[in-house]
Structures are given as C-alpha cells and as structure tokens.
C-alpha cells in the first residue's frame, strides 16, 4: 500500500503533462517499439512457428527495455524525472477524448461517412456499413475499454512497481494489440502476448469496473458486471464494458464484423442504444474514475503521513 501511496506525485504530474501536452505529435516511443516488434515478428513468425517462438519474441521485445527502465529509474534525481516522463508517455487520457470528439461532432452533424472514418481509427471491427447507433456503440465501447487499458492499468502498474512496472505493462499491451489476433498468422505466435496481457490486466480491469460502477448507476453496473461479463469473449474487457455500460444506463455489445466475419456478441449494459451523447458521457466517466483514484490516493497519503 505504501508504494502505491508514495507514487501519487508522479501520477498527478504525469496526468497534468498529459492534460496540457497530450501525446507527442511528431514521434512517440511506442512507434519505434512497434517497428522493432514488426521486425521480430517477421523474423520469428515462420510457417512452423509455435507458441515458444511467440514467447521468445515477447521476451526479446519487453524484458530488456523493462530492465533498462529499472536501471534508469534507480538513478538519483534523473530517475525521478525519467519515471515521470515514462508514465506520461504510457497514459493516453487526453488522446482518448481527442479520438472520440471528431466522432461525436460528425454524428451530431449527420455526417455518417466522416463518423465511420473516425471510428475506424479507434476500433478493429469493420465500420463502413455502421449506422448511427452502431458508430456510437463502437466508439463508446472503445472509450470504456481503452480507458482501462491506456489509462487506469498504466497508473496501476506504475503505482505498484514504478517505472519498470509501467514499461512491462505498456509494451505487453502494445504487443497484444499487434499480435493477439485469433487468425492463421497469429493464433500460435501471438498466444503468449495475448495471455500475458490478460494476466497483467486482470486485477486493473476489475478495479476499473468497480470504479465505473461507483461513478455511475452503481447497483445496475454491478449487476451487469456479474451477469453479463462472463459471456464476453475477453476476460478483462467483459467486466470493464459491462460495468461501464450499466453505469451509463446504455446498451452496448451485439453483432459486429471483424475481418469480414460476423461475430454475435452478447448485449452489455441496460437502457437505450448508444447515441452521440453517450460517447461524451463515457469520456466523462473515465475522467471521473481517474479523479476518484487520485482522491483515494490523496486520502491514503494523508493517513500515512498524519
């Protein structure tokens, strides 16, 4: 507990940097990491690739950088600044809103073509035939899930393990996004990346689900989490999106097309189908959750040093 409490200044500092600066405009370290990951995949993911090669690729991509982060973060003074910058680069709260706002604007103006284009930047499903409700649903789901992955989980692992924790998590999450597909190319090679990301997200996702519930319709959100989440194909996205949808009193889930295949997904949440205003409400829910986490740490900080 004390390690998490002691991390509060770094968490607040990184969130302030993210709020005022946003993501780097020209070059983000994760872009360079993605190129390196592509090289590893092209080298090791052969026709005969099995799970062992995928695990080796994950280790080569993640572990040296995690150890390097630990070494640099251990340095006096420089380590403090380095840790702050790492956490700032790992979170994407402002980016989440910046991706959602053009979708909201296009929907309010009735420009479905622009809305489909904008939501395609946020989701992996096919968007070219989505109607207004489908666009709003996909965007709301993305905000709730990425709020967990790109904001809360990064804060959690930094609070728990500092700079090496957030590097371990963020790189693992990036590899899952790149390799964690259940298709012929990645089913075996990407297995380790997907399972390790599931493990690293297991506890943060449930804390996020509880946070969403506390910031909205609590009883309904907890009910949706308990009843609906087990039917979702992702063990972590299910609790997050079910609780978030219940907290917002909106219905998410349902059929979606991924890589040309129709997936019949269960319904999440309760209430009417998502609309443009629900995207904005989802962004606000994520922000309220971050404030709740910071207030909790502030109270614990006060108790620790009282």
CSV table of C-alpha atoms in Angstrom, one decimal:
chain,number,residue,atom,x,y,z
A,1,UNK,CA,0.0,0.0,0.0
A,2,UNK,CA,2.7,2.5,0.9
A,3,UNK,CA,4.4,2.1,-2.5
A,4,UNK,CA,1.1,3.0,-4.3
A,5,UNK,CA,0.6,5.9,-2.0
A,6,UNK,CA,4.1,7.2,-2.5
A,7,UNK,CA,3.6,7.2,-6.2
A,8,UNK,CA,0.8,9.8,-6.0
A,9,UNK,CA,3.0,12.8,-7.0
A,10,UNK,CA,4.2,11.0,-10.1
A,11,UNK,CA,0.7,10.0,-11.1
A,12,UNK,CA,-0.6,13.6,-10.7
A,13,UNK,CA,2.4,15.0,-12.5
A,14,UNK,CA,2.1,12.6,-15.4
A,15,UNK,CA,-1.7,13.3,-15.7
A,16,UNK,CA,-1.0,17.0,-15.7
A,17,UNK,CA,1.6,16.6,-18.5
A,18,UNK,CA,-0.9,14.5,-20.5
A,19,UNK,CA,-3.6,17.1,-20.0
A,20,UNK,CA,-1.6,20.1,-21.1
A,21,UNK,CA,0.7,18.4,-23.7
A,22,UNK,CA,-1.2,15.4,-25.0
A,23,UNK,CA,0.7,12.7,-26.9
A,24,UNK,CA,3.9,13.7,-28.7
A,25,UNK,CA,2.9,15.0,-32.1
A,26,UNK,CA,6.0,14.0,-34.1
A,27,UNK,CA,7.3,10.8,-32.7
A,28,UNK,CA,6.2,8.5,-29.9
A,29,UNK,CA,8.5,5.9,-28.4
A,30,UNK,CA,5.8,3.3,-29.0
A,31,UNK,CA,6.1,3.9,-32.7
A,32,UNK,CA,9.7,2.9,-32.6
A,33,UNK,CA,8.9,-0.1,-30.4
A,34,UNK,CA,6.2,-1.1,-32.9
A,35,UNK,CA,8.8,-1.2,-35.7
A,36,UNK,CA,11.1,-3.4,-33.6
A,37,UNK,CA,8.1,-5.7,-32.9
A,38,UNK,CA,7.4,-5.9,-36.6
A,39,UNK,CA,11.0,-6.9,-37.2
A,40,UNK,CA,10.8,-9.6,-34.5
A,41,UNK,CA,7.6,-11.0,-35.9
A,42,UNK,CA,8.8,-11.1,-39.4
A,43,UNK,CA,12.0,-12.9,-38.3
A,44,UNK,CA,10.4,-15.4,-35.9
A,45,UNK,CA,6.9,-16.0,-37.1
A,46,UNK,CA,7.5,-18.6,-39.7
A,47,UNK,CA,5.2,-21.2,-41.2
A,48,UNK,CA,6.2,-23.6,-38.5
A,49,UNK,CA,6.0,-21.0,-35.7
A,50,UNK,CA,4.7,-22.3,-32.4
A,51,UNK,CA,3.9,-20.7,-29.1
A,52,UNK,CA,7.5,-20.9,-27.9
A,53,UNK,CA,8.7,-18.5,-30.7
A,54,UNK,CA,6.0,-16.1,-29.7
A,55,UNK,CA,7.1,-16.2,-26.1
A,56,UNK,CA,10.7,-15.7,-27.2
A,57,UNK,CA,9.7,-12.7,-29.3
A,58,UNK,CA,7.7,-11.2,-26.4
A,59,UNK,CA,10.7,-11.7,-24.1
A,60,UNK,CA,13.1,-10.1,-26.5
A,61,UNK,CA,10.8,-7.1,-27.1
A,62,UNK,CA,9.8,-6.5,-23.5
A,63,UNK,CA,12.3,-7.7,-20.9
A,64,UNK,CA,15.4,-5.7,-22.0
A,65,UNK,CA,13.5,-2.4,-22.0
A,66,UNK,CA,11.9,-3.2,-18.7
A,67,UNK,CA,15.3,-3.9,-17.1
A,68,UNK,CA,16.6,-0.7,-18.7
A,69,UNK,CA,13.8,1.2,-17.2
A,70,UNK,CA,14.5,-0.3,-13.8
A,71,UNK,CA,18.2,0.7,-14.0
A,72,UNK,CA,17.5,4.3,-15.1
A,73,UNK,CA,14.7,4.8,-12.6
A,74,UNK,CA,17.1,3.8,-9.8
A,75,UNK,CA,19.4,6.8,-10.5
A,76,UNK,CA,19.1,9.7,-8.1
A,77,UNK,CA,17.2,12.8,-9.4
A,78,UNK,CA,17.5,11.7,-13.0
A,79,UNK,CA,15.5,8.6,-12.1
A,80,UNK,CA,12.6,10.7,-10.8
A,81,UNK,CA,12.4,12.7,-14.0
A,82,UNK,CA,12.7,9.6,-16.1
A,83,UNK,CA,9.9,7.9,-14.2
A,84,UNK,CA,7.6,10.9,-14.6
A,85,UNK,CA,8.3,11.1,-18.4
A,86,UNK,CA,7.7,7.3,-18.8
A,87,UNK,CA,4.4,7.4,-17.1
A,88,UNK,CA,3.3,10.5,-19.1
A,89,UNK,CA,4.2,8.6,-22.3
A,90,UNK,CA,2.3,5.5,-21.2
A,91,UNK,CA,-1.1,7.1,-20.5
A,92,UNK,CA,-3.5,8.5,-23.0
A,93,UNK,CA,-6.4,10.2,-21.3
A,94,UNK,CA,-6.3,13.3,-23.4
A,95,UNK,CA,-5.8,11.2,-26.6
A,96,UNK,CA,-8.9,9.2,-25.7
A,97,UNK,CA,-11.0,12.3,-25.8
A,98,UNK,CA,-9.3,13.6,-28.9
A,99,UNK,CA,-10.2,10.5,-30.8
A,100,UNK,CA,-13.8,10.4,-29.6
A,101,UNK,CA,-14.6,14.1,-30.2
A,102,UNK,CA,-14.5,14.0,-34.0
A,103,UNK,CA,-16.9,11.0,-34.0
A,104,UNK,CA,-19.3,13.0,-31.7
A,105,UNK,CA,-19.1,16.0,-34.0
A,106,UNK,CA,-19.7,14.0,-37.2
A,107,UNK,CA,-22.7,12.2,-35.7
A,108,UNK,CA,-24.2,15.5,-34.5
A,109,UNK,CA,-23.8,17.0,-38.0
A,110,UNK,CA,-25.3,13.9,-39.6
A,111,UNK,CA,-22.1,13.1,-41.5
A,112,UNK,CA,-22.0,9.3,-41.2
A,113,UNK,CA,-19.2,8.9,-43.7
A,114,UNK,CA,-16.9,11.0,-41.6
A,115,UNK,CA,-18.1,9.3,-38.4
A,116,UNK,CA,-17.3,5.9,-39.9
A,117,UNK,CA,-13.9,7.0,-40.9
A,118,UNK,CA,-13.1,8.5,-37.4
A,119,UNK,CA,-14.3,5.5,-35.5
A,120,UNK,CA,-12.2,3.2,-37.8
A,121,UNK,CA,-9.2,4.8,-36.1
A,122,UNK,CA,-10.4,3.6,-32.7
A,123,UNK,CA,-11.7,0.0,-33.3
A,124,UNK,CA,-10.6,-3.1,-35.2
A,125,UNK,CA,-14.1,-4.0,-36.4
A,126,UNK,CA,-15.5,-3.2,-39.9
A,127,UNK,CA,-17.0,0.3,-39.9
A,128,UNK,CA,-18.0,1.1,-43.5
A,129,UNK,CA,-21.6,-0.1,-43.0
A,130,UNK,CA,-22.3,1.0,-39.5
A,131,UNK,CA,-25.4,3.2,-38.9
A,132,UNK,CA,-25.6,6.0,-36.3
A,133,UNK,CA,-26.3,3.6,-33.4
A,134,UNK,CA,-23.5,1.2,-34.5
A,135,UNK,CA,-21.0,4.1,-34.6
A,136,UNK,CA,-22.0,5.4,-31.2
A,137,UNK,CA,-21.9,1.9,-29.8
A,138,UNK,CA,-18.4,1.1,-31.2
A,139,UNK,CA,-17.0,4.4,-30.0
A,140,UNK,CA,-18.5,4.1,-26.5
A,141,UNK,CA,-17.1,0.6,-26.2
A,142,UNK,CA,-13.7,1.8,-27.3
A,143,UNK,CA,-13.7,4.6,-24.8
A,144,UNK,CA,-14.6,2.4,-21.9
A,145,UNK,CA,-12.1,-0.4,-22.8
A,146,UNK,CA,-9.2,1.9,-23.7
A,147,UNK,CA,-9.9,3.9,-20.6
A,148,UNK,CA,-8.9,0.8,-18.7
A,149,UNK,CA,-6.0,-0.3,-21.0
A,150,UNK,CA,-4.5,3.1,-21.8
A,151,UNK,CA,-5.1,5.0,-18.6
A,152,UNK,CA,-6.1,3.1,-15.5
A,153,UNK,CA,-3.9,0.0,-16.0
A,154,UNK,CA,-0.8,2.1,-16.7
A,155,UNK,CA,-1.5,4.1,-13.5
A,156,UNK,CA,-2.0,0.8,-11.6
A,157,UNK,CA,1.3,-0.8,-12.6
A,158,UNK,CA,3.3,2.4,-12.0
A,159,UNK,CA,1.8,2.7,-8.5
A,160,UNK,CA,2.6,-1.0,-7.9
A,161,UNK,CA,6.1,-1.3,-9.5
A,162,UNK,CA,7.2,2.1,-10.6
A,163,UNK,CA,8.8,2.8,-14.0
A,164,UNK,CA,9.6,-0.9,-14.8
A,165,UNK,CA,6.0,-1.8,-14.0
A,166,UNK,CA,4.5,0.7,-16.4
A,167,UNK,CA,7.1,-0.3,-19.1
A,168,UNK,CA,6.3,-4.0,-18.7
A,169,UNK,CA,2.6,-3.4,-18.9
A,170,UNK,CA,2.5,-0.9,-21.7
A,171,UNK,CA,4.8,-2.9,-24.0
A,172,UNK,CA,2.9,-6.1,-23.3
A,173,UNK,CA,-0.4,-4.3,-24.1
A,174,UNK,CA,1.1,-3.0,-27.3
A,175,UNK,CA,2.2,-6.5,-28.4
A,176,UNK,CA,-1.2,-7.8,-27.6
A,177,UNK,CA,-2.7,-5.2,-29.9
A,178,UNK,CA,-0.2,-6.2,-32.7
A,179,UNK,CA,0.0,-10.0,-32.2
A,180,UNK,CA,-3.1,-11.0,-30.2
A,181,UNK,CA,-5.3,-12.0,-33.1
A,182,UNK,CA,-7.0,-15.3,-33.4
A,183,UNK,CA,-6.3,-15.8,-37.1
A,184,UNK,CA,-4.0,-18.2,-39.0
A,185,UNK,CA,-1.0,-15.8,-38.8
A,186,UNK,CA,-1.1,-15.1,-35.1
A,187,UNK,CA,-3.1,-17.9,-33.4
A,188,UNK,CA,0.1,-19.6,-32.2
A,189,UNK,CA,2.7,-16.9,-32.4
A,190,UNK,CA,0.5,-14.3,-30.6
A,191,UNK,CA,-0.7,-16.7,-27.9
A,192,UNK,CA,1.9,-15.6,-25.3
A,193,UNK,CA,1.4,-11.9,-25.9
A,194,UNK,CA,-2.4,-12.3,-25.5
A,195,UNK,CA,-2.2,-14.4,-22.4
A,196,UNK,CA,0.4,-12.2,-20.7
A,197,UNK,CA,-1.6,-9.1,-21.4
A,198,UNK,CA,-4.7,-10.8,-19.9
A,199,UNK,CA,-2.7,-11.6,-16.8
A,200,UNK,CA,-1.4,-8.1,-16.4
A,201,UNK,CA,-4.8,-6.6,-16.9
A,202,UNK,CA,-6.8,-9.0,-14.7
A,203,UNK,CA,-6.7,-7.0,-11.5
A,204,UNK,CA,-6.7,-3.5,-13.0
A,205,UNK,CA,-9.7,-4.3,-15.2
A,206,UNK,CA,-11.7,-5.3,-12.1
A,207,UNK,CA,-10.7,-2.2,-10.2
A,208,UNK,CA,-11.8,-0.2,-13.2
A,209,UNK,CA,-15.1,-2.0,-13.4
A,210,UNK,CA,-15.7,-1.1,-9.7
A,211,UNK,CA,-14.6,2.5,-10.4
A,212,UNK,CA,-17.0,2.9,-13.3
A,213,UNK,CA,-19.8,1.4,-11.1
A,214,UNK,CA,-19.1,3.9,-8.3
A,215,UNK,CA,-19.1,6.8,-10.7
A,216,UNK,CA,-22.5,5.9,-12.2
A,217,UNK,CA,-25.5,3.8,-11.6
A,218,UNK,CA,-23.7,1.6,-9.1
A,219,UNK,CA,-26.3,-1.2,-8.4
A,220,UNK,CA,-27.1,-1.6,-12.1
A,221,UNK,CA,-23.4,-1.6,-13.1
A,222,UNK,CA,-22.5,-4.2,-10.5
A,223,UNK,CA,-25.5,-6.4,-11.7
A,224,UNK,CA,-24.4,-6.1,-15.4
A,225,UNK,CA,-20.9,-7.0,-14.4
A,226,UNK,CA,-21.9,-10.1,-12.5
A,227,UNK,CA,-24.5,-11.3,-15.1
A,228,UNK,CA,-23.1,-10.2,-18.5
A,229,UNK,CA,-19.3,-10.1,-18.2
A,230,UNK,CA,-18.8,-14.0,-18.1
A,231,UNK,CA,-20.4,-14.3,-21.5
A,232,UNK,CA,-17.9,-11.9,-23.1
A,233,UNK,CA,-15.0,-13.4,-25.0
A,234,UNK,CA,-12.4,-11.3,-23.3
A,235,UNK,CA,-11.9,-11.9,-19.5
A,236,UNK,CA,-11.0,-8.3,-18.9
A,237,UNK,CA,-13.0,-6.3,-21.4
A,238,UNK,CA,-16.2,-8.0,-20.3
A,239,UNK,CA,-16.2,-6.7,-16.7
A,240,UNK,CA,-15.0,-3.2,-17.8
A,241,UNK,CA,-17.6,-2.7,-20.6
A,242,UNK,CA,-20.5,-4.4,-18.8
A,243,UNK,CA,-19.9,-2.3,-15.7
A,244,UNK,CA,-19.3,0.9,-17.8
A,245,UNK,CA,-22.5,0.3,-19.8
A,246,UNK,CA,-24.5,-0.3,-16.7
A,247,UNK,CA,-23.1,2.8,-15.0
A,248,UNK,CA,-24.1,4.8,-18.1
A,249,UNK,CA,-27.5,3.1,-18.5
A,250,UNK,CA,-26.8,2.3,-22.1
A,251,UNK,CA,-26.8,-0.9,-24.2
A,252,UNK,CA,-23.6,-2.0,-25.9
A,253,UNK,CA,-22.4,-5.2,-27.5
A,254,UNK,CA,-24.4,-7.0,-30.1
A,255,UNK,CA,-23.3,-8.2,-33.6
A,256,UNK,CA,-20.1,-6.8,-35.1
A,257,UNK,CA,-18.0,-7.6,-38.2
A,258,UNK,CA,-14.3,-8.4,-37.6
A,259,UNK,CA,-12.1,-9.1,-40.6
A,260,UNK,CA,-15.1,-10.0,-42.8
A,261,UNK,CA,-16.7,-12.3,-40.2
A,262,UNK,CA,-19.9,-11.6,-38.3
A,263,UNK,CA,-19.5,-12.1,-34.5
A,264,UNK,CA,-22.6,-12.4,-32.5
A,265,UNK,CA,-21.6,-10.7,-29.2
A,266,UNK,CA,-23.8,-10.7,-26.1
A,267,UNK,CA,-25.5,-7.5,-25.0
A,268,UNK,CA,-23.9,-5.4,-22.3
A,269,UNK,CA,-25.4,-2.9,-20.0
A,270,UNK,CA,-29.0,-1.8,-19.9
A,271,UNK,CA,-31.2,1.0,-21.2
A,272,UNK,CA,-31.4,2.5,-24.7
A,273,UNK,CA,-29.0,2.0,-27.6
A,274,UNK,CA,-25.9,4.3,-27.6
A,275,UNK,CA,-26.1,7.7,-29.1
A,276,UNK,CA,-23.6,10.5,-29.7
A,277,UNK,CA,-24.1,12.0,-26.3
A,278,UNK,CA,-23.2,8.6,-24.7
A,279,UNK,CA,-19.7,8.8,-26.1
A,280,UNK,CA,-19.2,12.1,-24.3
A,281,UNK,CA,-20.7,10.6,-21.2
A,282,UNK,CA,-18.2,7.7,-21.4
A,283,UNK,CA,-15.3,10.0,-21.7
A,284,UNK,CA,-16.5,11.9,-18.6
A,285,UNK,CA,-16.9,8.5,-16.8
A,286,UNK,CA,-13.3,7.7,-17.4
A,287,UNK,CA,-12.2,11.2,-16.2
A,288,UNK,CA,-14.4,10.8,-13.1
A,289,UNK,CA,-12.8,7.5,-12.4
A,290,UNK,CA,-9.3,9.0,-12.6
A,291,UNK,CA,-10.3,11.7,-10.1
A,292,UNK,CA,-11.7,9.0,-7.8
A,293,UNK,CA,-8.4,7.1,-7.9
A,294,UNK,CA,-6.4,10.2,-7.2
A,295,UNK,CA,-8.6,11.2,-4.3
A,296,UNK,CA,-8.3,7.8,-2.8
A,297,UNK,CA,-4.5,8.0,-3.0
A,298,UNK,CA,-4.6,11.5,-1.6
A,299,UNK,CA,-6.6,10.3,1.4
A,300,UNK,CA,-4.2,7.4,1.9
A,301,UNK,CA,-1.3,9.8,1.6
A,302,UNK,CA,-2.8,11.9,4.3
A,303,UNK,CA,-3.4,9.0,6.6
A,304,UNK,CA,0.1,7.7,6.0
A,305,UNK,CA,1.8,11.0,7.0
A,306,UNK,CA,-0.7,12.2,9.5
